[in-house]
The first five atom37 places (N, CA, C, CB, O) and aatype in JSON, in Angstrom:
{
  "aatype": [12, 10, 18, 13, 15, 19, 6, 1, 7, 13, 18, 18, 6, 18, 6, 2, 3, 9, 14, 5, 9, 6, 6, 5, 0, 5, 15, 3, 16, 6, 9, 9, 12, 5, 0, 12, 16, 3, 10, 6, 10, 0, 2, 9, 6, 0, 5, 5, 6, 1, 5, 12, 10, 0, 5, 5, 10, 15, 3, 10, 6, 10, 0, 10, 10, 6, 7, 7, 19, 18, 2, 19],
  "atom_mask": [
    [1, 1, 1, 1, 1],
    [1, 1, 1, 1, 1],
    [1, 1, 1, 1, 1],
    [1, 1, 1, 1, 1],
    [1, 1, 1, 1, 1],
    [1, 1, 1, 1, 1],
    [1, 1, 1, 1, 1],
    [1, 1, 1, 1, 1],
    [1, 1, 1, 0, 1],
    [1, 1, 1, 1, 1],
    [1, 1, 1, 1, 1],
    [1, 1, 1, 1, 1],
    [1, 1, 1, 1, 1],
    [1, 1, 1, 1, 1],
    [1, 1, 1, 1, 1],
    [1, 1, 1, 1, 1],
    [1, 1, 1, 1, 1],
    [1, 1, 1, 1, 1],
    [1, 1, 1, 1, 1],
    [1, 1, 1, 1, 1],
    [1, 1, 1, 1, 1],
    [1, 1, 1, 1, 1],
    [1, 1, 1, 1, 1],
    [1, 1, 1, 1, 1],
    [1, 1, 1, 1, 1],
    [1, 1, 1, 1, 1],
    [1, 1, 1, 1, 1],
    [1, 1, 1, 1, 1],
    [1, 1, 1, 1, 1],
    [1, 1, 1, 1, 1],
    [1, 1, 1, 1, 1],
    [1, 1, 1, 1, 1],
    [1, 1, 1, 1, 1],
    [1, 1, 1, 1, 1],
    [1, 1, 1, 1, 1],
    [1, 1, 1, 1, 1],
    [1, 1, 1, 1, 1],
    [1, 1, 1, 1, 1],
    [1, 1, 1, 1, 1],
    [1, 1, 1, 1, 1],
    [1, 1, 1, 1, 1],
    [1, 1, 1, 1, 1],
    [1, 1, 1, 1, 1],
    [1, 1, 1, 1, 1],
    [1, 1, 1, 1, 1],
    [1, 1, 1, 1, 1],
    [1, 1, 1, 1, 1],
    [1, 1, 1, 1, 1],
    [1, 1, 1, 1, 1],
    [1, 1, 1, 1, 1],
    [1, 1, 1, 1, 1],
    [1, 1, 1, 1, 1],
    [1, 1, 1, 1, 1],
    [1, 1, 1, 1, 1],
    [1, 1, 1, 1, 1],
    [1, 1, 1, 1, 1],
    [1, 1, 1, 1, 1],
    [1, 1, 1, 1, 1],
    [1, 1, 1, 1, 1],
    [1, 1, 1, 1, 1],
    [1, 1, 1, 1, 1],
    [1, 1, 1, 1, 1],
    [1, 1, 1, 1, 1],
    [1, 1, 1, 1, 1],
    [1, 1, 1, 1, 1],
    [1, 1, 1, 1, 1],
    [1, 1, 1, 0, 1],
    [1, 1, 1, 0, 1],
    [1, 1, 1, 1, 1],
    [1, 1, 1, 1, 1],
    [1, 1, 1, 1, 1],
    [1, 1, 1, 1, 1]
  ],
  "atom_positions": [
    [[324.3, 217.85, 204.56], [322.99, 218.34, 204.2], [323.12, 219.24, 202.98], [322.33, 219.09, 205.39], [324.11, 219.97, 202.85]],
    [[322.14, 219.2, 202.09], [322.15, 219.97, 200.85], [321.3, 221.21, 201.02], [321.64, 219.11, 199.66], [320.18, 221.14, 201.51]],
    [[321.83, 222.36, 200.63], [321.13, 223.64, 200.72], [321.04, 224.26, 199.33], [321.84, 224.61, 201.71], [321.83, 223.93, 198.44]],
    [[320.06, 225.15, 199.16], [319.94, 225.87, 197.89], [320.11, 227.35, 198.15], [318.57, 225.59, 197.21], [319.49, 227.9, 199.05]],
    [[320.95, 227.99, 197.38], [321.18, 229.43, 197.5], [320.35, 230.15, 196.45], [322.69, 229.77, 197.35], [320.62, 230.02, 195.25]],
    [[319.35, 230.9, 196.88], [318.51, 231.65, 195.95], [319.33, 232.74, 195.27], [317.28, 232.26, 196.67], [319.22, 232.95, 194.06]],
    [[320.14, 233.44, 196.05], [320.93, 234.53, 195.5], [321.91, 234.06, 194.44], [321.68, 235.24, 196.61], [322.12, 234.72, 193.42]],
    [[322.51, 232.91, 194.68], [323.54, 232.42, 193.77], [323.0, 231.43, 192.75], [324.66, 231.78, 194.56], [323.66, 231.17, 191.74]],
    [[321.84, 230.86, 192.99], [321.22, 229.96, 192.03], [321.87, 228.59, 191.91], [0.0, 0.0, 0.0], [321.87, 228.01, 190.83]],
    [[322.41, 228.06, 193.01], [322.99, 226.73, 192.94], [322.81, 226.0, 194.27], [324.47, 226.8, 192.58], [322.52, 226.6, 195.3]],
    [[322.98, 224.69, 194.19], [322.93, 223.85, 195.38], [324.33, 223.74, 195.96], [322.34, 222.45, 195.05], [325.32, 223.7, 195.22]],
    [[324.41, 223.68, 197.26], [325.71, 223.49, 197.89], [325.56, 222.62, 199.12], [326.34, 224.85, 198.27], [324.47, 222.45, 199.66]],
    [[326.67, 222.07, 199.56], [326.69, 221.18, 200.71], [327.87, 221.58, 201.59], [326.79, 219.68, 200.27], [328.97, 221.85, 201.09]],
    [[327.63, 221.62, 202.88], [328.71, 221.97, 203.8], [329.51, 220.73, 204.17], [328.15, 222.65, 205.07], [328.95, 219.73, 204.62]],
    [[330.8, 220.82, 203.97], [331.73, 219.78, 204.42], [332.83, 220.49, 205.2], [332.32, 218.95, 203.21], [333.56, 221.31, 204.65]],
    [[332.94, 220.17, 206.45], [333.94, 220.8, 207.31], [333.79, 222.33, 207.32], [335.35, 220.42, 206.85], [334.78, 223.06, 207.28]],
    [[332.54, 222.79, 207.38], [332.21, 224.22, 207.42], [332.61, 224.98, 206.16], [332.86, 224.85, 208.61], [332.7, 226.21, 206.19]],
    [[332.86, 224.28, 205.05], [333.17, 224.94, 203.78], [332.09, 224.53, 202.78], [334.61, 224.55, 203.26], [331.9, 223.34, 202.52]],
    [[331.37, 225.52, 202.21], [330.32, 225.15, 201.24], [330.91, 224.55, 199.97], [329.46, 226.37, 200.89], [331.86, 225.09, 199.4]],
    [[330.36, 223.43, 199.54], [330.79, 222.76, 198.32], [329.65, 222.85, 197.31], [331.19, 221.27, 198.6], [328.53, 222.43, 197.61]],
    [[329.91, 223.39, 196.13], [328.88, 223.54, 195.1], [328.57, 222.16, 194.52], [329.33, 224.53, 193.99], [329.47, 221.44, 194.1]],
    [[327.28, 221.81, 194.48], [326.86, 220.51, 193.94], [326.46, 220.63, 192.47], [325.69, 219.95, 194.75], [326.97, 219.89, 191.63]],
    [[325.56, 221.56, 192.16], [325.14, 221.74, 190.78], [324.48, 223.1, 190.65], [324.17, 220.62, 190.32], [323.94, 223.63, 191.62]],
    [[324.53, 223.65, 189.48], [323.92, 224.96, 189.25], [322.47, 224.74, 188.83], [324.7, 225.77, 188.16], [322.2, 223.95, 187.93]],
    [[321.54, 225.45, 189.5], [320.12, 225.27, 189.22], [319.76, 225.79, 187.83], [319.27, 225.98, 190.28], [319.09, 225.09, 187.07]],
    [[320.2, 226.98, 187.49], [319.92, 227.54, 186.17], [321.2, 228.18, 185.65], [318.76, 228.59, 186.23], [321.94, 228.83, 186.38]],
    [[321.45, 227.97, 184.39], [322.62, 228.61, 183.8], [322.31, 230.08, 183.54], [323.05, 227.89, 182.49], [321.15, 230.48, 183.51]],
    [[323.34, 230.86, 183.35], [323.15, 232.28, 183.05], [322.32, 232.46, 181.78], [324.5, 232.98, 182.9], [321.49, 233.37, 181.71]],
    [[322.54, 231.61, 180.8], [321.79, 231.69, 179.55], [320.31, 231.46, 179.79], [322.32, 230.68, 178.53], [319.47, 232.17, 179.23]],
    [[319.97, 230.48, 180.62], [318.56, 230.21, 180.92], [317.92, 231.4, 181.62], [318.42, 228.95, 181.79], [316.77, 231.75, 181.33]],
    [[318.64, 232.01, 182.53], [318.11, 233.17, 183.26], [317.87, 234.33, 182.29], [319.08, 233.6, 184.38], [316.84, 234.99, 182.36]],
    [[318.83, 234.58, 181.39], [318.69, 235.66, 180.41], [317.53, 235.38, 179.47], [319.99, 235.84, 179.61], [316.74, 236.28, 179.18]],
    [[317.41, 234.15, 178.99], [316.32, 233.8, 178.08], [314.97, 233.95, 178.76], [316.5, 232.36, 177.57], [314.01, 234.41, 178.13]],
    [[314.87, 233.57, 180.03], [313.61, 233.72, 180.76], [313.27, 235.2, 180.92], [313.69, 233.04, 182.14], [312.11, 235.58, 180.76]],
    [[314.25, 236.02, 181.21], [314.02, 237.46, 181.35], [313.56, 238.07, 180.03], [315.29, 238.18, 181.85], [312.67, 238.91, 180.01]],
    [[314.17, 237.64, 178.93], [313.77, 238.13, 177.61], [312.34, 237.71, 177.28], [314.72, 237.62, 176.53], [311.57, 238.5, 176.73]],
    [[311.98, 236.48, 177.61], [310.62, 235.99, 177.38], [309.62, 236.79, 178.2], [310.51, 234.5, 177.71], [308.56, 237.16, 177.7]],
    [[309.94, 237.04, 179.46], [309.06, 237.82, 180.32], [308.85, 239.23, 179.77], [309.63, 237.9, 181.74], [307.73, 239.74, 179.78]],
    [[309.92, 239.86, 179.28], [309.81, 241.19, 178.7], [308.97, 241.18, 177.43], [311.2, 241.76, 178.39], [308.16, 242.09, 177.22]],
    [[309.14, 240.18, 176.6], [308.36, 240.08, 175.37], [306.87, 239.92, 175.69], [308.85, 238.89, 174.52], [306.03, 240.54, 175.04]],
    [[306.55, 239.09, 176.68], [305.15, 238.94, 177.08], [304.58, 240.24, 177.61], [305.01, 237.84, 178.14], [303.43, 240.58, 177.32]],
    [[305.36, 240.98, 178.39], [304.91, 242.27, 178.91], [304.67, 243.25, 177.76], [305.94, 242.85, 179.9], [303.71, 244.02, 177.79]],
    [[305.54, 243.22, 176.74], [305.36, 244.09, 175.58], [304.09, 243.75, 174.81], [306.57, 244.0, 174.65], [303.37, 244.64, 174.36]],
    [[303.82, 242.46, 174.65], [302.6, 242.03, 173.95], [301.36, 242.48, 174.71], [302.59, 240.5, 173.77], [300.41, 242.98, 174.11]],
    [[301.37, 242.32, 176.04], [300.23, 242.75, 176.85], [300.03, 244.26, 176.74], [300.43, 242.35, 178.32], [298.89, 244.72, 176.64]],
    [[301.11, 245.03, 176.77], [301.01, 246.48, 176.66], [300.46, 246.88, 175.29], [302.39, 247.14, 176.89], [299.65, 247.8, 175.19]],
    [[300.89, 246.19, 174.24], [300.39, 246.48, 172.9], [298.89, 246.18, 172.8], [301.16, 245.66, 171.85], [298.15, 246.95, 172.19]],
    [[298.44, 245.09, 173.39], [297.02, 244.76, 173.39], [296.21, 245.81, 174.14], [296.79, 243.38, 174.01], [295.11, 246.17, 173.71]],
    [[296.75, 246.31, 175.25], [296.06, 247.35, 176.0], [295.95, 248.63, 175.19], [296.78, 247.62, 177.33], [294.91, 249.29, 175.2]],
    [[297.03, 248.99, 174.47], [296.99, 250.19, 173.62], [295.97, 250.04, 172.51], [298.38, 250.47, 173.02], [295.25, 250.99, 172.2]],
    [[295.89, 248.85, 171.91], [294.91, 248.61, 170.85], [293.49, 248.72, 171.39], [295.13, 247.23, 170.22], [292.61, 249.28, 170.73]],
    [[293.25, 248.19, 172.59], [291.93, 248.26, 173.2], [291.56, 249.72, 173.48], [291.88, 247.43, 174.5], [290.43, 250.12, 173.22]],
    [[292.49, 250.5, 174.0], [292.23, 251.91, 174.28], [291.97, 252.69, 172.99], [293.4, 252.53, 175.04], [291.11, 253.56, 172.96]],
    [[292.71, 252.38, 171.93], [292.49, 253.04, 170.64], [291.11, 252.71, 170.1], [293.57, 252.62, 169.63], [290.44, 253.58, 169.54]],
    [[290.67, 251.47, 170.26], [289.34, 251.08, 169.8], [288.26, 251.8, 170.6], [289.15, 249.56, 169.92], [287.27, 252.27, 170.03]],
    [[288.44, 251.91, 171.92], [287.47, 252.61, 172.75], [287.4, 254.09, 172.36], [287.83, 252.47, 174.23], [286.31, 254.66, 172.33]],
    [[288.54, 254.7, 172.07], [288.57, 256.1, 171.65], [287.85, 256.27, 170.32], [290.01, 256.6, 171.54], [287.09, 257.23, 170.15]],
    [[288.06, 255.35, 169.39], [287.36, 255.39, 168.1], [285.86, 255.26, 168.28], [287.88, 254.29, 167.17], [285.09, 255.96, 167.63]],
    [[285.44, 254.37, 169.17], [284.01, 254.19, 169.44], [283.4, 255.46, 170.02], [283.79, 253.02, 170.41], [282.3, 255.84, 169.64]],
    [[284.12, 256.12, 170.92], [283.62, 257.36, 171.51], [283.54, 258.47, 170.47], [284.52, 257.8, 172.66], [282.56, 259.22, 170.44]],
    [[284.54, 258.59, 169.61], [284.52, 259.6, 168.56], [283.36, 259.36, 167.61], [285.85, 259.59, 167.78], [282.69, 260.31, 167.2]],
    [[283.11, 258.13, 167.25], [282.0, 257.8, 166.37], [280.67, 258.16, 167.02], [282.02, 256.31, 166.0], [279.78, 258.7, 166.36]],
    [[280.54, 257.85, 168.3], [279.3, 258.17, 169.01], [279.08, 259.68, 169.04], [279.35, 257.61, 170.45], [277.95, 260.14, 168.87]],
    [[280.13, 260.45, 169.25], [279.99, 261.91, 169.27], [279.64, 262.45, 167.89], [281.29, 262.56, 169.76], [278.82, 263.36, 167.77]],
    [[280.24, 261.89, 166.84], [279.94, 262.33, 165.48], [278.51, 262.0, 165.08], [280.91, 261.69, 164.5], [277.9, 262.72, 164.3]],
    [[277.98, 260.93, 165.62], [276.6, 260.54, 165.31], [275.6, 261.36, 166.11], [276.4, 259.06, 165.59], [274.39, 261.23, 165.91]],
    [[276.1, 262.19, 167.02], [275.22, 263.11, 167.73], [274.64, 262.58, 169.02], [0.0, 0.0, 0.0], [273.65, 263.13, 169.5]],
    [[275.17, 261.6, 169.57], [274.65, 261.08, 170.83], [275.66, 260.18, 171.5], [0.0, 0.0, 0.0], [276.69, 259.82, 170.94]],
    [[275.33, 259.84, 172.71], [276.19, 258.94, 173.47], [275.49, 257.58, 173.53], [276.49, 259.49, 174.9], [274.35, 257.48, 173.97]],
    [[276.18, 256.57, 173.09], [275.63, 255.22, 173.09], [276.37, 254.39, 174.12], [275.73, 254.58, 171.69], [277.36, 254.83, 174.7]],
    [[275.89, 253.21, 174.33], [276.55, 252.29, 175.26], [277.86, 251.81, 174.64], [275.62, 251.09, 175.61], [277.87, 250.9, 173.82]],
    [[278.94, 252.44, 175.06], [280.23, 252.13, 174.47], [281.07, 251.35, 175.45], [280.96, 253.4, 174.04], [282.21, 250.99, 175.15]]
  ]
}
């Protein structure tokens, strides 16, 4: 029977109670590249949030300078 090890990232098969590695699901390089991509996406999302907050702050400052509170 074929099993998959999540911790180790490979398929293995038991023969005579000894696990035999069949194939590696992801190489170390693929895992590192995926982690780097995930971090880059998180950085882009954080940058977009900062830009949105900066725009909202600018809108509020403008509303205060104009002497009133508008729908911001």
